[in-house]
Tab-separated table of C-alpha atoms in Angstrom:
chain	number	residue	atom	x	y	z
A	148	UNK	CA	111.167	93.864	111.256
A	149	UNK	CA	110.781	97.448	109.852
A	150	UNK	CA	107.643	97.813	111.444
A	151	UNK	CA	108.855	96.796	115.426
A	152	UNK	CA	112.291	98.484	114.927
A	153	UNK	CA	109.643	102.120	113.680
A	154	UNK	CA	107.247	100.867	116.785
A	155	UNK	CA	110.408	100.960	119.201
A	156	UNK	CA	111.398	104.251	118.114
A	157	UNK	CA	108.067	106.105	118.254
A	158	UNK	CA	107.989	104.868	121.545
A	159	UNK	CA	111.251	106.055	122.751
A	160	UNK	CA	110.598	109.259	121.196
A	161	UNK	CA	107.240	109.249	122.824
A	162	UNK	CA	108.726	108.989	126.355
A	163	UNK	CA	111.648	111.246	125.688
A	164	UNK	CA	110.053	113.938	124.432
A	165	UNK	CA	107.304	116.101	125.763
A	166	UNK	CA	104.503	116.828	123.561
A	167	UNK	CA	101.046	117.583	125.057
A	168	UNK	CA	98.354	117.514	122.628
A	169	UNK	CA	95.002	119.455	123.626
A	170	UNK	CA	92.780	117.840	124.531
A	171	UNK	CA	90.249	118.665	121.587
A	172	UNK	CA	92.565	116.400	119.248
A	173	UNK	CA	92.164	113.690	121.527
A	174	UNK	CA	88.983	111.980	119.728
A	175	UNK	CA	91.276	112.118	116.525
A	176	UNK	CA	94.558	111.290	117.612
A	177	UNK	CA	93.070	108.057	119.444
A	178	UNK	CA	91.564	107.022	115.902
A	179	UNK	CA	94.837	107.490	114.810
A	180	UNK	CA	96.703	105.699	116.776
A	181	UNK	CA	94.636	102.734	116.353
A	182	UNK	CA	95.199	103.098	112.897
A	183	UNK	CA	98.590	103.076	112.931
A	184	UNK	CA	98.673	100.069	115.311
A	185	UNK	CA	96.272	98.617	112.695
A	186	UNK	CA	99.613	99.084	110.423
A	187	UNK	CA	102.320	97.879	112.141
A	188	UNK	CA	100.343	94.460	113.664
A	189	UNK	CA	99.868	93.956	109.765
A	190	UNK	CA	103.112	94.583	109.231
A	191	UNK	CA	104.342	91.748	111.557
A	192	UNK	CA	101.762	89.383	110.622
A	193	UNK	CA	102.916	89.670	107.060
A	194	UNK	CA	106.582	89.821	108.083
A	195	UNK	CA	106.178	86.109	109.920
A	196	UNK	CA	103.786	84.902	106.950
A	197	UNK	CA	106.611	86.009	104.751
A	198	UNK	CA	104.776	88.789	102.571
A	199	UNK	CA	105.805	91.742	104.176
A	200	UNK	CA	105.486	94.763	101.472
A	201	UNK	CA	107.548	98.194	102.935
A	202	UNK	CA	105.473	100.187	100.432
A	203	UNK	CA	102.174	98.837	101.040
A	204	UNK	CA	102.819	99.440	105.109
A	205	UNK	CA	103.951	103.284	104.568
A	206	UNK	CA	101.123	104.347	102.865
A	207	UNK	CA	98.538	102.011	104.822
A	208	UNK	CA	100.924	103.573	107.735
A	209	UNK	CA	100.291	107.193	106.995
A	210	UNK	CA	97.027	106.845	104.793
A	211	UNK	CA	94.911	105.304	107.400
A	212	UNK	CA	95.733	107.385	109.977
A	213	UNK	CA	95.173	110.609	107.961
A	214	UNK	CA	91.792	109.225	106.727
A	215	UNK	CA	90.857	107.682	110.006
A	216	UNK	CA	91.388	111.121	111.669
A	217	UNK	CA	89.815	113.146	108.896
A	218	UNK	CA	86.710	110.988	109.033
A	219	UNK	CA	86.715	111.241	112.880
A	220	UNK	CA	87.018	115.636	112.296
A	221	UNK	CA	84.180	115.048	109.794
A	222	UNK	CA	81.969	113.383	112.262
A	223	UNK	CA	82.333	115.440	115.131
A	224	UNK	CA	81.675	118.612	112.461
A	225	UNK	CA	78.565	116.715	111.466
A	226	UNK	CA	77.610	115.905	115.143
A	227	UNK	CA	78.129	112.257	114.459
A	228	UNK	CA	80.439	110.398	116.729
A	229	UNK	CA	81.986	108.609	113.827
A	230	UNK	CA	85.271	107.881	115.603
A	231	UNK	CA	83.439	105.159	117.788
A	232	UNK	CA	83.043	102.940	114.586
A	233	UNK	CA	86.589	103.599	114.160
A	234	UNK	CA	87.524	102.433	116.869
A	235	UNK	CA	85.461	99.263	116.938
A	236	UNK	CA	86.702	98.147	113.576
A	237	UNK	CA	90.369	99.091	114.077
A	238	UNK	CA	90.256	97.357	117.647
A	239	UNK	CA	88.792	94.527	115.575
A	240	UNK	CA	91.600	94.217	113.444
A	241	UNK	CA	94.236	94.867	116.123
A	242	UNK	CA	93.146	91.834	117.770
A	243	UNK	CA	92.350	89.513	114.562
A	244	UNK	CA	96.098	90.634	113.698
A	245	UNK	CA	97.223	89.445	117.466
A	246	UNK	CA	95.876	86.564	117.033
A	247	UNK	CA	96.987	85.482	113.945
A	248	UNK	CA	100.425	86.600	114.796
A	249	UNK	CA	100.370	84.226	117.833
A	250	UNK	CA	99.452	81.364	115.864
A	251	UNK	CA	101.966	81.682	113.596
A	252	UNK	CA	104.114	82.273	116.227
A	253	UNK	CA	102.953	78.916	117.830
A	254	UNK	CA	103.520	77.023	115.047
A	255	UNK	CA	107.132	78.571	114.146
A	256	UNK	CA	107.811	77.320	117.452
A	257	UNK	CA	106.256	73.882	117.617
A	258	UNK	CA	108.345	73.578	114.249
A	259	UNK	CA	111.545	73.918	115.517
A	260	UNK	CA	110.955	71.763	118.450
């Protein structure tokens, strides 16, 4: 529940305020995001299979961000578009979270019918 009521927020304060982010961070704020997304669909997934950890979604939160970022910078120093595998394997996850959620979600239901 943490992690929807923190996803709500960020995007409230998202669309509230107006931050414009050059567009020479965009490479590494897109990697991420994703990363963060990575976070909080893992952090519902484990909230509905009942072994949601606060701690271990903070730092996988903040940490994979940071490193997904950094390792995006270090590509693009290296002339190496590193970010693209990034994204793949984030965008991977995002969706293998999805659907897991929605079977769980399927089968809460089904339950209580």
């Amino acid at each position: 529940m943490i992690a929807v009521i923190g996803l709500l927020i960020g995007i409230i304060l998202g669309l509230k305020l107006n931050i414009n982010i050059p567009e020479q961070f965009s490479p590494y704020m897109s990697v991420a995001i994703l990363a963060c997304l990575d976070s909080v669909f893992g952090a519902i997934k484990g909230g509905l299979s009942k072994n949601f950890q606060a701690d271990i979604f903070i730092s996988g939160f903040f940490g994979n961000a940071i490193l997904a970022a950094l390792l995006a910078y270090l590509g693009d120093k290296l002339g190496i578009p590193i970010y693209i595998a990034a994204v793949i394997v984030f965008g991977g996850r995002i969706f293998d979270n999805f659907a897991i959620i929605r079977r769980l979600l399927l089968e809460k239901r089904r339950k209580n019918n």
